[in-house]
mmCIF file of C-alpha atoms and ligand atoms in Angstrom:
data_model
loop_
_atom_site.group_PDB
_atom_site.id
_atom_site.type_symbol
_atom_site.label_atom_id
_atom_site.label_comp_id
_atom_site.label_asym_id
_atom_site.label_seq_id
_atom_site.Cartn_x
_atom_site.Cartn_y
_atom_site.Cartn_z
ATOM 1 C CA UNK A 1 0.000 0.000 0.000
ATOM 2 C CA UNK A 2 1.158 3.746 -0.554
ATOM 3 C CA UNK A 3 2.059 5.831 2.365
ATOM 4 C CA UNK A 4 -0.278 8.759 3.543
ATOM 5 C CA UNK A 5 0.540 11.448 5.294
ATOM 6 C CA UNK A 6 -1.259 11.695 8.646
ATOM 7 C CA UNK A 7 -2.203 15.208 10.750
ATOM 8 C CA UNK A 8 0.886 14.785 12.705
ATOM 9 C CA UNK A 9 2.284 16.452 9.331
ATOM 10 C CA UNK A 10 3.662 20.151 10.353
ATOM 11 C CA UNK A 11 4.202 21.220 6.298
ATOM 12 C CA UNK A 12 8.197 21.545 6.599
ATOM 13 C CA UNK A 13 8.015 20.724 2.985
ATOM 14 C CA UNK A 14 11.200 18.049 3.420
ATOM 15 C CA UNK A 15 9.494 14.697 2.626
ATOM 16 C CA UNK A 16 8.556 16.071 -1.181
ATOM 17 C CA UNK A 17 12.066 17.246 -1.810
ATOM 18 C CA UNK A 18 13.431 13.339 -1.318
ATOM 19 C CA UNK A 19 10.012 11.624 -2.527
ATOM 20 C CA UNK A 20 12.356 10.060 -5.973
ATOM 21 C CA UNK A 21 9.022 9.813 -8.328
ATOM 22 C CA UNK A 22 7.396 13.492 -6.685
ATOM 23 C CA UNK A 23 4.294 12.197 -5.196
ATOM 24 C CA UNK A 24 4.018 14.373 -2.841
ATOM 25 C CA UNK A 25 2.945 18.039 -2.270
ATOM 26 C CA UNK A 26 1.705 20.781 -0.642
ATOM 27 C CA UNK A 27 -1.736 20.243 0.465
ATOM 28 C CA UNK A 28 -4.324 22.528 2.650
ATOM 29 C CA UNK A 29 -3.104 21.721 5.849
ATOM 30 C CA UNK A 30 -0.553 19.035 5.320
ATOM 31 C CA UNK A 31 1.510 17.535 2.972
ATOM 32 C CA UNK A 32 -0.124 15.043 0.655
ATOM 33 C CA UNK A 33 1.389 11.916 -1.381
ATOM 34 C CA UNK A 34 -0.334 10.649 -4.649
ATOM 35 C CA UNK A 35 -0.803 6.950 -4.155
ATOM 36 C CA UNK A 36 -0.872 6.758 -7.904
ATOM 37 C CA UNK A 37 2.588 7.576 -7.852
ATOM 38 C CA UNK A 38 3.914 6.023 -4.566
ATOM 39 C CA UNK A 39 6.457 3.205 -5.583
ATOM 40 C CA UNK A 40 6.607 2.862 -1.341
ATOM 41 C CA UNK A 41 9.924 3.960 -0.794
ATOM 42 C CA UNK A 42 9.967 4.925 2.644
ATOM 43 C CA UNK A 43 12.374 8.007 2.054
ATOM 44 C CA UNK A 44 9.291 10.120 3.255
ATOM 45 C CA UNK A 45 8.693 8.592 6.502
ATOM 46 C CA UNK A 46 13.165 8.061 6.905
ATOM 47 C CA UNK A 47 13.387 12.151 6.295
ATOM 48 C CA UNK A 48 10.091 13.493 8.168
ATOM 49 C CA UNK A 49 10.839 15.113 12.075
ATOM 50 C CA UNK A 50 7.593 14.019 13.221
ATOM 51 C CA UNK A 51 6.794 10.648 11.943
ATOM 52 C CA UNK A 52 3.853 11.499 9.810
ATOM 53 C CA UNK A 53 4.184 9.189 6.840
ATOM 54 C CA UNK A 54 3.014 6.057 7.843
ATOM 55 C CA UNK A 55 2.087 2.883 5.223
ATOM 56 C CA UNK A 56 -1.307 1.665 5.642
HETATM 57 FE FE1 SF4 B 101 7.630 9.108 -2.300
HETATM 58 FE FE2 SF4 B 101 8.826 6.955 -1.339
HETATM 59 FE FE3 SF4 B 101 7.309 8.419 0.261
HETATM 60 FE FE4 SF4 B 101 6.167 6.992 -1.661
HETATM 61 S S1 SF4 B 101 7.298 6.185 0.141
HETATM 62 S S2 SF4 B 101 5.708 9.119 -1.175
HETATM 63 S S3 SF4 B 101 7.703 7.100 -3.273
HETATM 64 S S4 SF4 B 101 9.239 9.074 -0.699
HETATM 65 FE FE1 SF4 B 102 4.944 16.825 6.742
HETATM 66 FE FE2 SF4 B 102 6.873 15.175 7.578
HETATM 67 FE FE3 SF4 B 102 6.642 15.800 4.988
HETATM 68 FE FE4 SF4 B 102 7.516 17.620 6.732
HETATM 69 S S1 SF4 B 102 8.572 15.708 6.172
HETATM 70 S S2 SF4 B 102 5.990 17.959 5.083
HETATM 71 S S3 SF4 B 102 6.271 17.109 8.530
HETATM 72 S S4 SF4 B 102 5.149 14.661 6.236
#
């Protein structure tokens, strides 16, 4: 399954600069990853200060 973002996400923006196929971005009030485009990685949940990509 794709990883999602959860509301522990505090928009620092660093989690779509290492995301290697750009799945995610800037959403309303978090950071958001396209789970079209997730090849599950886990460089998003390795870089993120607060934990908030988690794989469902
Ligand atoms: Fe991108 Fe990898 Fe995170 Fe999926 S797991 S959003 S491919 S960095
Ligand atoms: Fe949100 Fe974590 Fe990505 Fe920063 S690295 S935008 S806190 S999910």
């Amino acid at each position: 399954m794709a990883y999602k973002i959860t509301d522990a996400c505090i928009s620092c923006g660093a989690c779509a600069a290492e995301c290697p196929v750009e799945a995610i971005s800037a959403g309303d009030d978090r950071y958001v990853i396209d789970p079209e485009k997730c090849i599950e990685c886990g460089a998003c949940a390795n870089v993120c200060p607060v934990d908030a990509p988690k794989q469902d």
